[in-house]
Amino acid sequence: MVKAEGVHKSFGRLEVLKGINLEVQPGEVLCMIGPSGSGKSTLLRCINHLEKIDRGRIWVDGELVGYVQRGNNLYELSEREIARKRAQVGMVFQRFNLFAHWTVLENVMEAPIGVKREPRAVAEARARRLLARVGLSDKLDTYPAQLSGGQQQRVAIARALAMEPKLMLFDEPTSALDPELVGEVLDVMRDLAASGMTMVVVTHEMGFAREVGDTLVFMDGGVVVEEGTPREMLAHPRHERTRAFLSKVL
């Protein structure tokens, strides 16, 4: 579902990604861990072409991200085509980014109507189903400011799912939440994983990674230092840098 090959990304003189190679199979949950500044969030944004890579290739479901190849040359896609492909990938950020002047139901309905030109009745029916799925059937007419952080993040997940994506990207979705609200968001993500959704999750929740993840990737300094099954890596990390990081977070 996702393949990254030799991906490099710099911001000015700061090289953030230094040749990333990564694969995510359909239905797999890949969790990425590592210290701040290791390149995890940047890689996630590159998968969605929110950031343009400097070198390398990224494919999602067999299609190049952001470009089309003709012969030996790469050509960047038009903004409209990039937006069309991006609509197939759901992304949930640390901050909820909900529209404050719209109700919960309107927040979830908007993209299918505005981007996919779906009939309002179709979008509303799906939005209601998704909000029930994340446990918010009683909040349809509520505005974001009236919700807890955990509830807002669950709305954000429902909003991403409303576009019926083939892949979900989560960028530390619980890091902005009070500790007692983390569990309700992780429960929704567990349900998503159990349903077979392909997910790439940047997280500091090691329990979630151990329980739900199929693959665990440790990044540091813009490279993949180590990857393997979560239980094996968390219990017996092979690399000294991985051991040092895990000793501080476990």
Backbone as numpy.savetxt, mean C-alpha at the origin, in Angstrom:
# Nx Ny Nz CAx CAy CAz Cx Cy Cz
2.48 -10.44 -9.55 1.64 -9.22 -9.55 2.51 -7.96 -9.55
3.63 -8.01 -8.82 4.57 -6.88 -8.81 5.97 -7.43 -9.06
6.70 -6.77 -9.94 8.11 -7.11 -10.14 8.90 -5.83 -10.26
9.90 -5.68 -9.39 10.82 -4.54 -9.46 12.19 -5.08 -9.84
12.83 -4.42 -10.79 14.11 -4.91 -11.31 15.10 -3.75 -11.40
16.12 -3.78 -10.55 17.17 -2.77 -10.60 16.67 -1.36 -10.41
15.74 -1.15 -9.46 15.10 0.16 -9.31 15.98 1.11 -8.52
16.26 2.26 -9.12 17.02 3.34 -8.48 16.14 4.59 -8.42
16.27 5.31 -7.31 15.56 6.58 -7.18 16.37 7.52 -6.30
16.59 8.73 -6.79 17.30 9.75 -6.02 16.45 11.00 -5.91
16.65 11.72 -4.82 16.09 13.06 -4.65 17.28 14.00 -4.54
17.55 14.71 -5.63 18.78 15.51 -5.65 19.99 14.60 -5.55
20.86 14.88 -4.59 22.07 14.06 -4.41 21.83 12.85 -3.50
20.66 12.78 -2.91 20.37 11.69 -1.98 19.80 10.50 -2.75
20.56 9.42 -2.80 20.11 8.19 -3.45 19.31 7.38 -2.44
18.01 7.24 -2.69 17.10 6.61 -1.73 16.92 5.13 -2.03
16.82 4.77 -3.30 16.73 3.37 -3.70 17.95 3.04 -4.56
18.62 1.95 -4.21 19.92 1.65 -4.82 19.93 0.29 -5.50
18.96 0.09 -6.39 18.94 -1.15 -7.16 18.07 -2.21 -6.52
16.80 -1.91 -6.34 15.87 -2.82 -5.67 15.36 -3.88 -6.65
15.43 -5.15 -6.22 14.82 -6.26 -6.94 13.81 -6.92 -6.00
12.59 -7.09 -6.50 11.52 -7.57 -5.63 10.43 -8.21 -6.48
9.81 -9.27 -5.96 8.66 -9.86 -6.64 7.56 -10.14 -5.62
6.33 -9.90 -6.02 5.15 -10.20 -5.20 4.20 -11.03 -6.06
3.86 -12.20 -5.58 2.98 -13.09 -6.33 1.51 -12.71 -6.11
0.62 -13.06 -7.05 -0.82 -12.81 -6.84 -1.31 -13.47 -5.56
-2.06 -12.70 -4.78 -2.60 -13.22 -3.53 -1.64 -13.20 -2.36
-0.42 -12.73 -2.58 0.61 -12.72 -1.54 0.51 -11.44 -0.70
0.85 -11.55 0.57 1.00 -10.39 1.44 2.49 -10.23 1.73
3.08 -9.18 1.20 4.49 -8.89 1.44 4.57 -7.72 2.41
5.28 -7.93 3.52 5.47 -6.88 4.52 6.89 -6.35 4.43
7.04 -5.04 4.46 8.35 -4.40 4.44 8.60 -3.70 5.77
9.75 -3.99 6.35 10.15 -3.35 7.60 11.52 -2.70 7.40
11.89 -1.85 8.33 13.18 -1.19 8.26 13.12 0.16 8.94
14.28 0.74 9.22 14.31 2.04 9.90 13.78 3.15 9.01
13.44 4.28 9.62 13.02 5.46 8.85 14.14 5.86 7.90
13.75 6.24 6.69 14.73 6.65 5.70 15.36 5.52 4.92
14.85 4.29 5.10 15.46 3.15 4.41 14.97 2.99 2.98
13.91 3.74 2.60 13.42 3.69 1.22 12.11 2.94 1.04
11.52 2.46 2.13 10.30 1.65 2.04 9.15 2.42 1.40
8.86 3.60 1.94 7.73 4.39 1.43 8.00 4.86 0.00
9.23 5.21 -0.28 9.57 5.63 -1.64 9.33 4.50 -2.63
9.71 3.28 -2.28 9.48 2.14 -3.16 7.98 1.95 -3.39
7.20 2.08 -2.33 5.75 1.94 -2.47 5.20 2.99 -3.45
5.67 4.22 -3.32 5.19 5.30 -4.20 5.66 5.09 -5.64
6.80 4.44 -5.81 7.27 4.14 -7.17 6.41 3.06 -7.82
5.95 2.09 -7.03 5.08 1.04 -7.57 3.81 1.66 -8.13
3.36 2.74 -7.52 2.14 3.42 -7.96 2.42 4.59 -8.89
3.70 4.80 -9.23 4.15 5.88 -10.10 3.81 7.25 -9.54
3.68 7.33 -8.21 3.59 8.64 -7.57 4.98 9.28 -7.55
6.00 8.45 -7.64 7.37 8.91 -7.85 7.91 8.21 -9.09
8.63 8.94 -9.93 9.22 8.35 -11.13 10.59 7.77 -10.77
10.84 6.55 -11.19 12.14 5.95 -10.92 13.17 6.52 -11.89
14.43 6.47 -11.48 15.52 6.99 -12.31 16.10 5.91 -13.22
16.17 4.69 -12.71 16.65 3.56 -13.50 15.91 2.31 -13.06
15.89 1.33 -13.96 15.25 0.07 -13.64 13.86 -0.03 -14.25
13.13 -1.02 -13.80 11.78 -1.29 -14.31 10.89 -1.76 -13.16
9.62 -1.39 -13.22 8.61 -1.95 -12.32 7.43 -2.39 -13.18
6.96 -3.60 -12.93 5.76 -4.10 -13.59 4.69 -4.38 -12.54
3.44 -4.10 -12.87 2.29 -4.52 -12.07 1.38 -5.33 -12.98
1.15 -6.55 -12.59 0.31 -7.47 -13.38 0.79 -7.56 -14.82
2.12 -7.60 -14.99 2.70 -7.81 -16.30 2.86 -6.56 -17.15
2.39 -5.41 -16.66 2.49 -4.17 -17.43 3.48 -3.21 -16.78
4.32 -2.59 -17.60 5.27 -1.61 -17.08 4.53 -0.47 -16.39
5.06 -0.02 -15.28 4.46 1.08 -14.54 5.00 2.41 -15.09
4.09 3.24 -15.61 4.45 4.60 -16.01 5.01 4.75 -17.41
5.34 3.62 -18.05 6.02 3.69 -19.35 5.50 2.62 -20.29
5.79 2.81 -21.57 5.59 1.76 -22.56 6.92 1.59 -23.29
7.26 0.34 -23.59 8.53 0.07 -24.26 8.30 -0.20 -25.73
9.01 0.54 -26.57 8.97 0.32 -28.02 10.41 0.11 -28.48
10.69 -1.12 -28.92 12.06 -1.46 -29.25 12.90 -1.44 -27.98
14.00 -0.69 -28.00 14.85 -0.58 -26.83 14.58 0.69 -26.02
13.58 1.45 -26.44 13.33 2.74 -25.81 12.09 2.72 -24.93
12.15 3.49 -23.85 11.00 3.66 -22.96 10.36 5.02 -23.22
9.04 5.05 -23.26 8.31 6.29 -23.43 7.32 6.44 -22.29
7.33 7.62 -21.65 6.42 7.81 -20.53 4.99 7.92 -21.04
4.09 7.28 -20.31 2.68 7.32 -20.67 2.10 8.71 -20.40
0.99 8.99 -21.04 0.29 10.25 -20.79 -0.27 10.24 -19.37
-0.55 11.43 -18.84 -1.11 11.54 -17.50 -2.43 10.79 -17.40
-3.23 10.83 -18.46 -4.51 10.14 -18.45 -4.30 8.62 -18.36
-3.34 8.11 -19.12 -3.08 6.67 -19.10 -2.48 6.24 -17.76
-1.59 7.07 -17.22 -1.02 6.78 -15.89 -2.13 6.73 -14.86
-3.04 7.69 -14.90 -4.15 7.72 -13.94 -5.05 6.50 -14.10
-5.27 6.06 -15.34 -6.11 4.88 -15.58 -5.49 3.64 -14.97
-4.18 3.48 -15.14 -3.50 2.32 -14.57 -3.39 2.43 -13.05
-3.17 3.65 -12.56 -3.05 3.85 -11.11 -4.37 3.49 -10.42
-5.48 3.66 -11.11 -6.78 3.34 -10.54 -6.91 1.86 -10.21
-6.04 1.03 -10.79 -6.09 -0.41 -10.54 -5.29 -0.79 -9.28
-4.64 0.19 -8.68 -3.82 -0.06 -7.49 -4.33 0.82 -6.36
-4.81 0.21 -5.30 -5.28 0.98 -4.15 -4.12 1.33 -3.23
-4.16 2.52 -2.64 -3.09 2.92 -1.73 -3.68 3.57 -0.49
-3.19 3.14 0.67 -3.62 3.69 1.95 -2.39 4.28 2.63
-2.48 5.54 3.01 -1.34 6.28 3.55 -1.39 6.32 5.08
-0.32 6.86 5.67 -0.30 7.07 7.12 -1.44 7.99 7.54
-1.60 9.06 6.80 -2.67 10.02 7.06 -3.85 9.66 6.17
-5.03 9.95 6.63 -6.21 9.36 6.02 -6.62 10.08 4.74
-6.30 11.38 4.65 -6.56 12.15 3.42 -8.01 12.07 2.96
-8.94 12.03 3.90 -10.34 12.05 3.53 -10.77 13.49 3.23
-11.80 13.63 2.40 -12.34 14.95 2.09 -13.24 15.38 3.25
-12.84 16.44 3.93 -13.52 16.84 5.17 -14.95 17.29 4.94
-15.26 17.82 3.74 -16.59 18.38 3.49 -17.55 17.34 2.91
-17.11 16.10 2.80 -17.98 15.01 2.33 -18.23 14.02 3.44
-19.39 13.40 3.40 -19.69 12.35 4.37 -18.85 11.12 4.07
-18.89 10.16 5.01 -18.19 8.89 4.82 -18.63 8.23 3.52
-19.93 8.15 3.30 -20.45 7.50 2.09 -19.98 8.23 0.83
-20.00 9.55 0.85 -19.57 10.33 -0.31 -18.08 10.14 -0.58
-17.27 10.06 0.48 -15.83 9.83 0.31 -15.56 8.53 -0.44
-16.32 7.49 -0.12 -16.08 6.18 -0.73 -16.66 6.11 -2.14
-17.73 6.84 -2.41 -18.37 6.81 -3.72 -17.64 7.63 -4.78
-16.91 8.66 -4.37 -16.48 9.69 -5.30 -15.59 9.16 -6.44
-14.57 8.36 -6.12 -13.63 7.95 -7.17 -14.28 7.09 -8.25
-15.10 6.09 -7.90 -15.75 5.31 -8.97 -16.62 6.17 -9.88
-17.28 7.18 -9.31 -18.11 8.08 -10.13 -17.23 9.01 -10.95
-16.25 9.64 -10.30 -15.45 10.65 -10.96 -14.42 10.10 -11.92
-13.82 8.95 -11.57 -12.73 8.40 -12.38 -13.24 7.34 -13.35
-14.08 6.43 -12.86 -14.56 5.33 -13.70 -15.90 5.62 -14.37
-16.49 6.78 -14.03 -17.77 7.18 -14.61 -18.87 6.15 -14.33
-18.83 5.57 -13.16 -19.86 4.61 -12.79 -21.18 5.33 -12.48
-22.31 4.68 -12.76 -23.59 5.25 -12.33 -23.61 5.41 -10.81
-24.24 6.47 -10.37 -24.24 6.78 -8.94 -24.82 5.62 -8.11
-25.87 4.99 -8.61 -26.50 3.91 -7.86 -25.56 2.74 -7.67
-24.76 2.43 -8.68 -23.80 1.32 -8.60 -22.71 1.64 -7.59
-22.18 2.87 -7.68 -21.11 3.28 -6.76 -21.61 3.31 -5.33
-22.85 3.78 -5.13 -23.37 3.86 -3.78 -23.60 2.47 -3.19
-24.11 1.55 -3.99 -24.35 0.19 -3.49 -23.04 -0.46 -3.06
-21.98 -0.28 -3.87 -20.69 -0.86 -3.51 -20.13 -0.18 -2.27
-20.25 1.14 -2.18 -19.75 1.88 -1.02 -20.42 1.39 0.26
-21.71 1.17 0.20 -22.42 0.67 1.37 -21.92 -0.71 1.78
-21.70 -1.58 0.79 -21.18 -2.93 1.09 -19.79 -2.85 1.72
-18.94 -2.00 1.17 -17.57 -1.90 1.68 -17.55 -1.30 3.09
-18.37 -0.32 3.33 -18.41 0.28 4.66 -18.96 -0.70 5.69
-19.87 -1.58 5.25 -20.32 -2.65 6.15 -19.17 -3.61 6.42
-18.38 -3.88 5.39 -17.26 -4.81 5.53 -16.24 -4.31 6.55
-16.03 -2.99 6.60 -15.05 -2.44 7.55 -15.71 -1.98 8.84
-16.98 -2.38 9.02 -17.65 -2.14 10.30 -18.15 -0.73 10.52
-18.52 -0.04 9.44 -18.93 1.36 9.58 -20.30 1.64 8.95
-21.16 0.65 8.96 -22.50 0.84 8.39 -23.28 1.95 9.09
-22.95 2.19 10.34 -23.70 3.19 11.11 -23.11 4.59 10.98
-22.10 4.77 10.10 -21.42 6.06 9.99 -21.55 6.68 8.59
-22.48 6.19 7.80 -22.56 6.61 6.39 -22.70 8.11 6.23
-23.47 8.75 7.07 -23.75 10.18 6.92 -22.89 11.05 7.85
-21.87 10.43 8.43 -20.97 11.14 9.35 -19.84 11.79 8.56
-19.33 12.90 9.08 -18.20 13.58 8.44 -16.90 13.13 9.11
-15.78 13.15 8.38 -14.51 12.63 8.92 -14.13 13.21 10.28
-14.37 14.49 10.50 -13.97 15.12 11.77 -14.69 14.53 12.97
-15.79 13.84 12.71 -16.57 13.23 13.80 -16.13 11.79 14.09
-15.14 11.31 13.36 -14.67 9.92 13.50 -13.35 9.86 14.25
-13.09 8.73 14.89 -11.76 8.47 15.46 -10.76 8.22 14.34
-9.49 8.23 14.69 -8.46 7.95 13.70 -8.61 6.56 13.09
-8.91 5.59 13.92 -9.09 4.23 13.40 -10.26 4.13 12.45
-11.35 4.83 12.77 -12.50 4.83 11.87 -12.17 5.53 10.55
-11.43 6.64 10.63 -11.05 7.34 9.40 -10.18 6.46 8.52
-9.27 5.70 9.14 -8.40 4.84 8.33 -9.20 3.70 7.71
-10.22 3.22 8.40 -11.07 2.18 7.81 -11.87 2.73 6.64
-12.30 3.99 6.74 -12.95 4.63 5.59 -11.96 4.73 4.42
-10.72 5.09 4.72 -9.70 5.21 3.67 -9.48 3.87 2.97
-9.51 2.78 3.73 -9.36 1.45 3.12 -10.56 1.14 2.24
-11.77 1.43 2.74 -12.97 1.20 1.93 -12.93 2.04 0.66
-12.45 3.27 0.77 -12.36 4.14 -0.40 -11.41 3.55 -1.45
-10.28 3.02 -1.00 -9.34 2.40 -1.94 -9.96 1.17 -2.59
-10.68 0.38 -1.81 -11.30 -0.84 -2.34 -12.44 -0.54 -3.31
-13.03 0.65 -3.19 -14.16 1.01 -4.06 -13.77 1.02 -5.53
-12.49 1.19 -5.82 -12.02 1.18 -7.20 -11.74 -0.25 -7.70
-12.04 -1.23 -6.87 -11.84 -2.65 -7.21 -10.42 -2.92 -7.70
-9.42 -2.57 -6.88 -8.02 -2.70 -7.31 -7.58 -4.16 -7.35
-6.55 -4.41 -8.14 -5.94 -5.75 -8.19 -4.81 -5.87 -7.18
-4.39 -4.73 -6.62 -3.26 -4.68 -5.69 -3.53 -3.58 -4.68
-3.20 -3.83 -3.40 -3.33 -2.81 -2.36 -1.96 -2.52 -1.75
-1.64 -1.24 -1.65 -0.40 -0.77 -1.03 -0.75 -0.05 0.26
-0.07 -0.41 1.35 -0.30 0.23 2.65 1.00 0.83 3.15
1.01 2.14 3.36 2.21 2.83 3.83 2.05 3.16 5.32
2.51 2.26 6.18 2.42 2.42 7.63 1.02 2.90 8.04
-0.01 2.11 7.73 -1.39 2.59 7.91 -1.81 2.78 9.36
-1.03 2.25 10.31 -1.41 2.39 11.72 -0.49 3.34 12.50
0.52 3.91 11.83 1.53 4.67 12.58 1.00 5.98 13.15
-0.09 6.52 12.55 -0.64 7.79 13.05 -1.76 7.58 14.07
-2.00 6.32 14.44 -3.14 6.00 15.31 -2.72 5.84 16.76
-3.63 6.18 17.66 -3.43 5.86 19.07 -3.37 4.34 19.21
-2.56 3.83 20.13 -2.36 2.38 20.24 -3.65 1.56 20.33
-4.65 2.09 21.04 -5.87 1.29 21.21 -6.71 1.22 19.93
-6.37 2.02 18.92 -7.12 2.02 17.66 -6.45 1.19 16.57
-5.23 0.73 16.83 -4.46 0.01 15.82 -5.15 -1.30 15.45
-5.66 -2.01 16.45 -6.22 -3.34 16.22 -7.37 -3.34 15.24
-8.23 -2.30 15.28 -9.40 -2.32 14.41 -9.01 -2.18 12.94
-7.92 -1.46 12.66 -7.44 -1.34 11.28 -6.75 -2.63 10.85
-5.95 -3.22 11.72 -5.28 -4.48 11.38 -6.29 -5.60 11.14
-7.41 -5.57 11.87 -8.45 -6.58 11.65 -9.01 -6.50 10.22
-9.22 -5.28 9.74 -9.70 -5.10 8.37 -8.67 -5.62 7.38
-7.39 -5.35 7.64 -6.33 -5.82 6.75 -6.21 -7.34 6.77
-6.40 -7.94 7.94 -6.40 -9.40 8.03 -7.51 -10.00 7.16
-8.69 -9.38 7.24 -9.83 -9.84 6.45 -9.53 -9.72 4.95
-8.90 -8.62 4.57 -8.52 -8.43 3.17 -7.55 -9.51 2.71
-6.54 -9.79 3.53 -5.55 -10.81 3.19 -6.23 -12.17 3.05
-7.15 -12.48 3.96 -7.84 -13.76 3.93 -8.70 -13.91 2.67
-9.14 -12.78 2.12 -9.97 -12.82 0.91 -9.14 -13.01 -0.35
-7.80 -12.99 -0.23 -6.93 -13.22 -1.38 -6.39 -11.98 -2.04
-6.57 -10.81 -1.42 -6.05 -9.57 -2.00 -4.52 -9.55 -1.94
-3.89 -9.19 -3.05 -2.44 -9.00 -3.07 -2.12 -7.69 -2.35
-1.20 -7.76 -1.39 -0.94 -6.59 -0.55 0.57 -6.40 -0.34
1.01 -5.15 -0.42 2.36 -4.77 -0.02 2.19 -3.80 1.14
2.74 -4.16 2.30 2.46 -3.42 3.53 3.77 -2.96 4.16
3.97 -1.65 4.22 5.06 -1.09 5.01 4.54 -0.94 6.43
5.19 -1.58 7.39 4.63 -1.62 8.74 5.71 -1.75 9.80
5.33 -1.33 11.02 6.16 -1.60 12.20 5.45 -2.60 13.11
4.30 -3.12 12.65 3.53 -4.06 13.44 4.05 -5.48 13.19
5.02 -5.90 14.01 5.69 -7.18 13.77 4.74 -8.37 13.98
3.79 -8.21 14.90 2.81 -9.28 15.10 1.98 -9.50 13.86
1.56 -8.42 13.23 0.80 -8.52 11.98 1.64 -9.18 10.89
2.90 -8.75 10.76 3.78 -9.32 9.75 3.97 -10.82 9.96
4.13 -11.23 11.22 4.33 -12.64 11.54 3.09 -13.46 11.24
1.94 -12.89 11.58 0.69 -13.64 11.48 0.12 -13.68 10.06
0.21 -12.54 9.35 -0.50 -12.40 8.07 0.44 -12.46 6.87
1.68 -11.99 7.05 2.59 -11.89 5.91 3.03 -13.24 5.37
3.16 -13.31 4.05 3.76 -14.48 3.40 5.27 -14.28 3.25
5.65 -13.04 3.00 7.06 -12.70 2.82 7.37 -11.46 3.65
8.55 -11.44 4.25 9.02 -10.28 5.00 10.30 -9.78 4.36
10.34 -8.47 4.12 11.50 -7.84 3.51 12.04 -6.80 4.49
13.33 -6.88 4.79 13.98 -5.85 5.62 14.82 -4.97 4.72
14.50 -3.67 4.72 15.24 -2.70 3.93 16.05 -1.79 4.83
17.21 -1.41 4.36 18.03 -0.43 5.06 18.96 0.23 4.05
19.08 1.54 4.13 20.01 2.26 3.24 19.69 2.12 1.77
18.40 1.93 1.44 18.01 1.87 0.04 18.20 0.54 -0.64
18.50 -0.51 0.13 18.65 -1.85 -0.45 17.84 -2.85 0.36
17.53 -3.98 -0.27 16.93 -5.10 0.44 18.05 -5.87 1.11
18.09 -5.81 2.43 19.15 -6.48 3.18 18.86 -7.98 3.31
17.58 -8.29 3.55 17.22 -9.69 3.81 15.74 -9.87 3.52
15.37 -11.04 3.01 13.96 -11.37 2.87 13.76 -12.86 3.09
12.55 -13.20 3.54 12.24 -14.59 3.81 10.85 -14.69 4.40
10.53 -15.84 4.98 9.23 -15.97 5.63 9.27 -15.20 6.95
8.17 -14.56 7.33 8.18 -13.72 8.53 8.60 -14.48 9.79
8.04 -15.66 10.00 8.35 -16.39 11.23 9.84 -16.73 11.31
10.40 -17.17 10.20 11.81 -17.55 10.19 12.71 -16.33 10.38
12.38 -15.24 9.66 13.22 -14.05 9.74 13.17 -13.40 11.11
11.97 -13.33 11.69 11.84 -12.68 12.99 12.48 -13.51 14.10
12.46 -14.82 13.94 13.04 -15.69 14.96 14.54 -15.88 14.76
14.97 -15.97 13.49 16.37 -16.28 13.20 16.90 -15.42 12.04
16.99 -14.10 12.24 17.52 -13.26 11.17 18.96 -13.64 10.85
19.27 -13.67 9.55 20.61 -14.09 9.13 21.61 -12.94 9.13
21.15 -11.75 8.79 22.06 -10.63 8.60 22.22 -9.85 9.91
23.42 -9.41 10.19 23.70 -8.69 11.43 22.87 -7.40 11.53
22.70 -6.71 10.39 21.91 -5.48 10.42 20.45 -5.77 10.76
19.93 -6.86 10.23 18.55 -7.25 10.56 18.43 -7.57 12.04
19.41 -8.30 12.57 19.38 -8.66 13.99 19.40 -7.41 14.86
20.22 -6.43 14.49 20.33 -5.20 15.29 18.99 -4.44 15.27
18.35 -4.38 14.10 17.07 -3.67 14.00 15.99 -4.38 14.81
15.89 -5.69 14.66 14.84 -6.44 15.33 15.02 -6.44 16.85
16.26 -6.36 17.29 16.50 -6.35 18.74 15.93 -5.09 19.38
15.74 -4.03 18.59 15.22 -2.78 19.12 13.70 -2.69 19.01
13.10 -3.43 18.07 11.66 -3.26 17.84 10.83 -4.41 18.38
11.44 -5.55 18.64 10.66 -6.68 19.14 10.60 -6.63 20.67
